[in-house]
Short mmCIF file of C-alpha atoms in Angstrom, two decimals:
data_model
loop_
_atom_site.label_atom_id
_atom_site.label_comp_id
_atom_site.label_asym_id
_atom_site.label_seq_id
_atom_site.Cartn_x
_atom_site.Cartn_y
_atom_site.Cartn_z
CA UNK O 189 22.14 -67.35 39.33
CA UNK O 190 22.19 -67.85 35.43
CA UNK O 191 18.71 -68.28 35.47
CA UNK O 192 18.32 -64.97 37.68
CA UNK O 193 20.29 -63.27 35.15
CA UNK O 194 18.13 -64.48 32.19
CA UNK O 195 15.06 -63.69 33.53
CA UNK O 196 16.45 -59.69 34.63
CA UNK O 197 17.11 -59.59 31.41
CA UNK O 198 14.29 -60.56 29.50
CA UNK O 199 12.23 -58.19 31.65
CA UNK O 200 14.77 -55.57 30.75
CA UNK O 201 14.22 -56.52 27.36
CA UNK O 202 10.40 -56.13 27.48
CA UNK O 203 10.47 -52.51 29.57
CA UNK O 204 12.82 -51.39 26.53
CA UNK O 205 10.59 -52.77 23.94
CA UNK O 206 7.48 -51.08 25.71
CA UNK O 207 9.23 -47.83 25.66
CA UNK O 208 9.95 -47.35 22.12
CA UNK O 209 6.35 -48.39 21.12
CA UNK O 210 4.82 -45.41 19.18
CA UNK O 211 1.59 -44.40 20.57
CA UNK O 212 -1.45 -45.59 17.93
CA UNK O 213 -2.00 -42.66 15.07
CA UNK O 214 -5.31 -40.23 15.52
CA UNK O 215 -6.61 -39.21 12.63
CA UNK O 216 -7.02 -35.37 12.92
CA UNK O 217 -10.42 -33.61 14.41
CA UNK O 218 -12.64 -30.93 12.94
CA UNK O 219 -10.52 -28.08 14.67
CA UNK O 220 -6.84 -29.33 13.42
CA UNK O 221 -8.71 -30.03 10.14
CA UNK O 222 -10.43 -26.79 9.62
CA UNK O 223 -10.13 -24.11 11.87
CA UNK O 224 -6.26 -24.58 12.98
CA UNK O 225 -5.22 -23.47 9.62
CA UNK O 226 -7.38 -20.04 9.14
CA UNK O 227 -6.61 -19.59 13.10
CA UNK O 228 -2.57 -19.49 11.64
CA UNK O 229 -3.47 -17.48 8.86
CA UNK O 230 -4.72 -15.28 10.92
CA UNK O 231 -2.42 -14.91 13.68
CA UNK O 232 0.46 -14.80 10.82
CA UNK O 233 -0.98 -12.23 8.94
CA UNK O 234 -1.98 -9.97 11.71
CA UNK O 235 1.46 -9.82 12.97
CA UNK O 236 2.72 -9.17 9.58
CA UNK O 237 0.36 -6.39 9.22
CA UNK O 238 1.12 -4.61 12.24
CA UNK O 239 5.11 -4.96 12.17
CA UNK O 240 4.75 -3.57 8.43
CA UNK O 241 2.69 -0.53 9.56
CA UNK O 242 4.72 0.26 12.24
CA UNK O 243 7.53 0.08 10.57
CA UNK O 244 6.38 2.51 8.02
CA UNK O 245 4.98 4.88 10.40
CA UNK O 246 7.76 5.06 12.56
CA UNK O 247 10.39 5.46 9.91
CA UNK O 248 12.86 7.29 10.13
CA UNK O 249 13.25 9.64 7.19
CA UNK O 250 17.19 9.38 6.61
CA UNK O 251 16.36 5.73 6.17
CA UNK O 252 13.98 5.76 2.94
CA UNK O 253 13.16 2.81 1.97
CA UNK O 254 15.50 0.61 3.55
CA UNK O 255 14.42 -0.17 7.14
CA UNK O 256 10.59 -0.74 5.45
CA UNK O 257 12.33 -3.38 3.34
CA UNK O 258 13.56 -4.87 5.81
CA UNK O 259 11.10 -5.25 8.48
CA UNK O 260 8.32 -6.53 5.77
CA UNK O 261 11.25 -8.63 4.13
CA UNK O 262 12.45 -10.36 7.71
CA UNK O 263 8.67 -10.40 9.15
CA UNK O 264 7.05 -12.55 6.49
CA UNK O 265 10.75 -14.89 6.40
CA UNK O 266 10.03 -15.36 10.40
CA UNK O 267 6.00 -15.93 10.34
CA UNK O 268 6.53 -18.64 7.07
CA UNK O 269 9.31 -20.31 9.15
CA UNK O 270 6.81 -20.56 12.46
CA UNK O 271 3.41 -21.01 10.91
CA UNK O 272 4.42 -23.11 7.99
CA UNK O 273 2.89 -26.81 9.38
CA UNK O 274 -0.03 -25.08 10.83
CA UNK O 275 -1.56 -23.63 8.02
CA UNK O 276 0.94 -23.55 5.18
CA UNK O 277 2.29 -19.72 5.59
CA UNK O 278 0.25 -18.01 3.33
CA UNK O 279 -0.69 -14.73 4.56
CA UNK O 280 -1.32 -13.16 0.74
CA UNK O 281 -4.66 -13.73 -1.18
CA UNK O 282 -2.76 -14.32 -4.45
CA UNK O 283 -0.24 -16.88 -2.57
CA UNK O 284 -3.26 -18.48 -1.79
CA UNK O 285 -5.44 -18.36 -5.41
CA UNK O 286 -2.10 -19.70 -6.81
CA UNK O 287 -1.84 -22.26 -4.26
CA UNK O 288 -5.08 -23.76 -5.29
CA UNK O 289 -4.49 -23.11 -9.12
CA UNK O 290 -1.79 -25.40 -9.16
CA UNK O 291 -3.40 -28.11 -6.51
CA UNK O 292 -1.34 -26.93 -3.32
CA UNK O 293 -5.22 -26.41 -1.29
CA UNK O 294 -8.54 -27.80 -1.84
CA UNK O 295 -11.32 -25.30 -3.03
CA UNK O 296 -13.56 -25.45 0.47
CA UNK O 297 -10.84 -23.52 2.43
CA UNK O 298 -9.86 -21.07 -0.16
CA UNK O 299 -12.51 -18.66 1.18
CA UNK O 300 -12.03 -19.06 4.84
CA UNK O 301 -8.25 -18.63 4.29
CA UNK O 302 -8.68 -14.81 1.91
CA UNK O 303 -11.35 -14.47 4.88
CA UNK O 304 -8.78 -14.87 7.94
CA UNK O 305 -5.87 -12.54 6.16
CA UNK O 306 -7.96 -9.49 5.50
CA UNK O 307 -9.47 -10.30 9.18
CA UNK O 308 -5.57 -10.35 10.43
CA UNK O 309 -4.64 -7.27 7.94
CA UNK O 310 -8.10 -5.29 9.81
CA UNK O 311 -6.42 -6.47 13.19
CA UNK O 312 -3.02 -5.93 12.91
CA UNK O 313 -3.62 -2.20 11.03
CA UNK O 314 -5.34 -1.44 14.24
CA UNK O 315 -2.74 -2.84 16.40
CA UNK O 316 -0.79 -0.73 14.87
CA UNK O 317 -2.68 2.43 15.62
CA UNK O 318 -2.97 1.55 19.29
CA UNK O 319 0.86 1.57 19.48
CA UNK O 320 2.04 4.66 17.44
CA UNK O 321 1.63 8.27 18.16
CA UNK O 322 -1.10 10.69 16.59
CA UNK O 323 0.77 12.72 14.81
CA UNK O 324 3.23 9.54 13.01
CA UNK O 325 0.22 7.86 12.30
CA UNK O 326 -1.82 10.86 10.68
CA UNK O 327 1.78 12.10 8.54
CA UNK O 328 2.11 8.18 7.43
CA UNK O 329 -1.29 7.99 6.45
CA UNK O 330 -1.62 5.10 8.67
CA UNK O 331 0.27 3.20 6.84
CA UNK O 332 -2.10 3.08 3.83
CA UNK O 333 -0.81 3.08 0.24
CA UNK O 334 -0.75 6.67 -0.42
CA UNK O 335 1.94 7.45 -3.03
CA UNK O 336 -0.22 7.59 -6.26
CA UNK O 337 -1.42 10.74 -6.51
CA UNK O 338 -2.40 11.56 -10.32
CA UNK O 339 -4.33 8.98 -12.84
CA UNK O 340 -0.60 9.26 -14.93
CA UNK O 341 1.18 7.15 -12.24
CA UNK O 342 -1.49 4.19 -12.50
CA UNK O 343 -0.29 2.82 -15.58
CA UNK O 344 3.07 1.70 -14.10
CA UNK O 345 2.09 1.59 -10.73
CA UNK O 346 -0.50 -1.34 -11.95
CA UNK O 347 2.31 -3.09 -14.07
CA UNK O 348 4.60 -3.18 -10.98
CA UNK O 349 2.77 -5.04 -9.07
CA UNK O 350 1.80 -7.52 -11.78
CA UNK O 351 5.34 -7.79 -11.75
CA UNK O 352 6.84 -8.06 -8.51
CA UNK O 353 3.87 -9.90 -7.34
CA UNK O 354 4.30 -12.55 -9.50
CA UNK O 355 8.12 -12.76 -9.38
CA UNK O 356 7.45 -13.15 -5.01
CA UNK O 357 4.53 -15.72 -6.49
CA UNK O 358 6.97 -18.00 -8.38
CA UNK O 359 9.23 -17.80 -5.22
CA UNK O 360 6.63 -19.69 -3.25
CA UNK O 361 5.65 -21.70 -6.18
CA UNK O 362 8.96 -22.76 -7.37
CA UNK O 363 10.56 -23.45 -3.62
CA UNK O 364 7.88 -24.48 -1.93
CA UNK O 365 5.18 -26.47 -4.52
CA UNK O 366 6.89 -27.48 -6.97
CA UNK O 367 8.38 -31.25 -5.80
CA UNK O 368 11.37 -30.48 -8.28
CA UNK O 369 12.39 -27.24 -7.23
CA UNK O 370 11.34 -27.15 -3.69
CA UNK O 371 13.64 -26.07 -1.05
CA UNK O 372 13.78 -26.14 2.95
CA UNK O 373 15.34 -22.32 2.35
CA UNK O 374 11.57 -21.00 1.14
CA UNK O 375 11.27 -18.64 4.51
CA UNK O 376 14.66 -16.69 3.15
CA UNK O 377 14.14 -16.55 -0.21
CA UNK O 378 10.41 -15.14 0.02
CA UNK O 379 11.46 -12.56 2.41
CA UNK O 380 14.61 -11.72 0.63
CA UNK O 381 12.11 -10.95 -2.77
CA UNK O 382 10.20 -9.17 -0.65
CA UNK O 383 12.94 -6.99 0.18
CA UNK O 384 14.32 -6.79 -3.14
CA UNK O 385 10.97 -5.75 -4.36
CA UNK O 386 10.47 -3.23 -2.25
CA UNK O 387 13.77 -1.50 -2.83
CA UNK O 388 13.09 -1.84 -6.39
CA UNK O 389 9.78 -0.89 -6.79
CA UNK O 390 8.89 1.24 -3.45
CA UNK O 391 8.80 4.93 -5.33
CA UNK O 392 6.28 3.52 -8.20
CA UNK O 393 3.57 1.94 -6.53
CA UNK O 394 4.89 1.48 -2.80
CA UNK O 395 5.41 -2.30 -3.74
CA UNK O 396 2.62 -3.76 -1.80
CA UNK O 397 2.13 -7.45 -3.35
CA UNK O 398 -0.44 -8.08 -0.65
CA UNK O 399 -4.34 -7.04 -0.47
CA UNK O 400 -4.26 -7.57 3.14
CA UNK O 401 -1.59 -5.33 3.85
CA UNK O 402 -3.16 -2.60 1.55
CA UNK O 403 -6.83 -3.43 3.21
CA UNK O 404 -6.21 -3.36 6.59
CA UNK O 405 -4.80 0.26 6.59
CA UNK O 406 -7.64 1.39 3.87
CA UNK O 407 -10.18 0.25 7.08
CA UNK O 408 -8.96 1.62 9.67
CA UNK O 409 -7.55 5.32 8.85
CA UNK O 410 -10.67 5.06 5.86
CA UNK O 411 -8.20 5.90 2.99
CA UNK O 412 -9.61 4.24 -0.37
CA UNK O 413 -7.44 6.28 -2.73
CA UNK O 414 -6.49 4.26 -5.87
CA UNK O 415 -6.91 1.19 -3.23
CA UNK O 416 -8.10 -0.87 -6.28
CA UNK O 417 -4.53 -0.87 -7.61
CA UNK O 418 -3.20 -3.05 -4.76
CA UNK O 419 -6.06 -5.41 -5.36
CA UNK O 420 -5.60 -5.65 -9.21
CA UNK O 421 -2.05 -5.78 -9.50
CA UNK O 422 -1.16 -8.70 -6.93
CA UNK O 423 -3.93 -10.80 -8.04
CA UNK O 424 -2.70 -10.68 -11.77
CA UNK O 425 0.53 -10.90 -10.87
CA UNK O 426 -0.23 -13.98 -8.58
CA UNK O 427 -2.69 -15.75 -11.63
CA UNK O 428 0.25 -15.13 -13.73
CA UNK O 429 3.19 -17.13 -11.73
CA UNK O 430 0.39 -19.95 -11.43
CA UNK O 431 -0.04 -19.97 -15.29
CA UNK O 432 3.53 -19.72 -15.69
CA UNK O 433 4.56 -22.43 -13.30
CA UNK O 434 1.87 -24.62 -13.84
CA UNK O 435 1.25 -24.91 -17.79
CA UNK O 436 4.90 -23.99 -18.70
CA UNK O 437 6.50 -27.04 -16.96
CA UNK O 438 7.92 -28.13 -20.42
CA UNK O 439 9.84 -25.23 -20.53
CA UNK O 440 11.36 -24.42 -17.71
CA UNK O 441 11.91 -28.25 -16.49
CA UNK O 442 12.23 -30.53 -19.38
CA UNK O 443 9.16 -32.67 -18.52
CA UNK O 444 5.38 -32.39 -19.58
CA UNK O 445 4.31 -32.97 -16.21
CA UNK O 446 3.87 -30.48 -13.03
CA UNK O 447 5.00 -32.13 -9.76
CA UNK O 448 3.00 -30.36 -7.03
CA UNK O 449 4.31 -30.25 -3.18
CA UNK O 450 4.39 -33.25 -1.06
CA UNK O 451 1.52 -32.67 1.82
CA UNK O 452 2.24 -33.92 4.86
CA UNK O 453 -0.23 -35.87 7.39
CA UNK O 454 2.19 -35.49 10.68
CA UNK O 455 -0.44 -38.38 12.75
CA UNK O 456 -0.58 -41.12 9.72
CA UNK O 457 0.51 -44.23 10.53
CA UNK O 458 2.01 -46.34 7.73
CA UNK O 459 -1.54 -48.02 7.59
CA UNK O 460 -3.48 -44.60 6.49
CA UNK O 461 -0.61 -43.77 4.14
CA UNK O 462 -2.69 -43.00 0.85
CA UNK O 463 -3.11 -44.87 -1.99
CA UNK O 464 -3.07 -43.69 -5.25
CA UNK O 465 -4.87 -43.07 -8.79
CA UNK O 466 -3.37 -41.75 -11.73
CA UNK O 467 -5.42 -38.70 -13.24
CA UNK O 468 -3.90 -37.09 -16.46
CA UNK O 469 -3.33 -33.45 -15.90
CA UNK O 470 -5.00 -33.43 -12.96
CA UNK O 471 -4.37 -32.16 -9.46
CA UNK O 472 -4.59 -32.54 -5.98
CA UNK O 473 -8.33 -32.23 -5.08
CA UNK O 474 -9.06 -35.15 -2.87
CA UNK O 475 -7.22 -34.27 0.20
CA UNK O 476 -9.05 -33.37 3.20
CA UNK O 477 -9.45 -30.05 3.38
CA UNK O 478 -6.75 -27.93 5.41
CA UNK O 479 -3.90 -29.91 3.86
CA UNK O 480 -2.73 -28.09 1.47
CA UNK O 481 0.22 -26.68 3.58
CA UNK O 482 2.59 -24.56 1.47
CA UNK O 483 5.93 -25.46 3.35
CA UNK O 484 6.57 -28.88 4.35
CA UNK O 485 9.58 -28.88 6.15
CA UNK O 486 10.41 -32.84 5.63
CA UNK O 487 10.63 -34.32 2.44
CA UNK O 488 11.20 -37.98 3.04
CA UNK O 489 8.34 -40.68 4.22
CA UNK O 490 8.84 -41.84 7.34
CA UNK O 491 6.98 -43.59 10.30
CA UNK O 492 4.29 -41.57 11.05
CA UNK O 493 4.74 -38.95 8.42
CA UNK O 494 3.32 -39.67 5.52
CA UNK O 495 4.66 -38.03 2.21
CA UNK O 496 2.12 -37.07 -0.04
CA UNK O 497 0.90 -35.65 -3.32
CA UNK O 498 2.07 -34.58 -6.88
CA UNK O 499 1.06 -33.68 -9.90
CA UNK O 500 -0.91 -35.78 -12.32
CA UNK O 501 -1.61 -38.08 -9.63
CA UNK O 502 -4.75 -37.75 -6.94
CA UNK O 503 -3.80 -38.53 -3.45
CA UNK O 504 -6.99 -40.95 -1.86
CA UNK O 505 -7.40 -41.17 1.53
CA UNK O 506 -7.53 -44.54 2.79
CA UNK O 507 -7.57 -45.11 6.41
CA UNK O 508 -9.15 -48.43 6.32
CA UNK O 509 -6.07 -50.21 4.65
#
């Protein structure tokens, strides 16, 4: 009987010990490597489009610029929070050129990625359209940019959105790619500047911080007037947060050296974790090529989640280790 009992229980042993067996890692395949990310971006940013255009075309007047706020501010928080491990959560051109500035993205995806959110701003403008009524969307200028109306508003209406572009910029930056500042509270804060800047700033230029939001629109109901401002001013304003955050470390950290976001590889095993080289003032430009996610929502290596990447080392894949 004691011998019955030893042997149940080694064979309980070995079912238990076969159960909690992690499956072997699989390194990821052309479509989770490169078209899985622009697929989010676009998805992310056509829904942001078209809940942004709505929202302005169905506004109700009492309102002002409150319920706009809001819906842009609580759309982008939601679409980060969802789409943030698939392709980072970009859904702005400058997010992205500052991204890559400060080693967040490698260089081969930056063009797919601008590509797939003025795609998604085309899309979700016309979504937009489709769902409205004639006569909102023709009053709201279909949601285009249309409050500069004279060349005397440019001047501040360009400096604005330097401004609150990169202030939204350094959000990202700051809480999401910077390893010392990060935080898993990214989603709220970016939609909360949104807000904020769109309160603030919504009677001087109409506080659009995005290209894709102003280009979609543009297409669709064909309005071009002063459209280069909302291409300008967020791209300055986005090349400015990277130069600030990236070459100004000393000063707003202590240190000398920029510690860029940890990039995660969800299917790594602890045999493909990387190894690593130390480059002086260098960045991350040898990861494979839709890594460069932008919100990370686990900071800690563990099995089967490798931790990855900061600044002035260079991550090297090694999967033969």
């Amino acid at each position: 009987m004691a011998d019955e009992k030893m042997e149940m229980g080694e064979v309980g042993s070995s079912l238990m010990s076969s159960e909690t067996k992690t499956p072997p890692a699989r390194p990821p395949n052309k479509f989770e490597r490169l078209y899985q990310p622009c697929l989010g971006e676009l998805v992310g940013t056509t829904f942001f489009v078209f809940i942004g255009c709505v929202s302005v075309i169905e506004n109700v007047e009492s309102a002002g610029r409150l319920q706009p706020a809001l819906v842009h501010g609580l759309a982008v928080a939601v679409m980060v929070a969802c789409m943030a491990e698939i392709s980072g959560s970009h859904f702005n051109p400058p997010f992205t050129l500052a991204i890559y500035l400060c080693g967040g993205m490698e260089m081969n995806m930056v063009l797919p990625y601008l590509a797939s959110q003025l795609l998604g701003g085309v899309l979700g403008a016309a979504m937009a359209k489709g769902m409205t009524s004639g006569e909102n969307y023709t009053k709201a200028n279909g949601a285009a940019f249309a409050l500069l109306q004279s060349n005397d508003e440019i001047g501040g209406a360009v400096f604005g959105e330097v401004a609150m572009t990169c202030l939204v910029t350094m959000v990202v930056l700051l809480g999401a790619v910077n390893a010392k500042t990060r935080s898993p509270l990214v989603p709220f804060m970016v939609g909360c500047t949104v807000i904020i800047n769109i309160l603030a700033g919504g009677d001087v230029s109409g506080t659009c911080l995005n290209p894709a939001r102003a280009f979609g629109p543009a297409i669709v109901n064909n309005y071009w007037t002063y459209h280069w401002v909302y291409w300008v001013g967020p791209i300055t304003g986005g090349l400015v947060a990277a130069a600030l955050v990236r070459r100004s470390s000393e000063c707003l950290f202590g240190t000398g050296e920029y510690h860029a976001v940890s990039i995660l590889y969800p299917w790594a095993s602890p045999q493909q974790w990387p190894t690593w080289e130390s480059r002086p003032g260098g960045g991350i430009n040898q990861l494979p090529p839709s890594l460069g996610g932008l919100l990370p929502l686990h900071y800690a290596a563990a099995p089967g989640r490798a931790l990855l990447g900061s600044f002035p080392m260079r991550a090297c894949w090694n999967s033969q280790r």
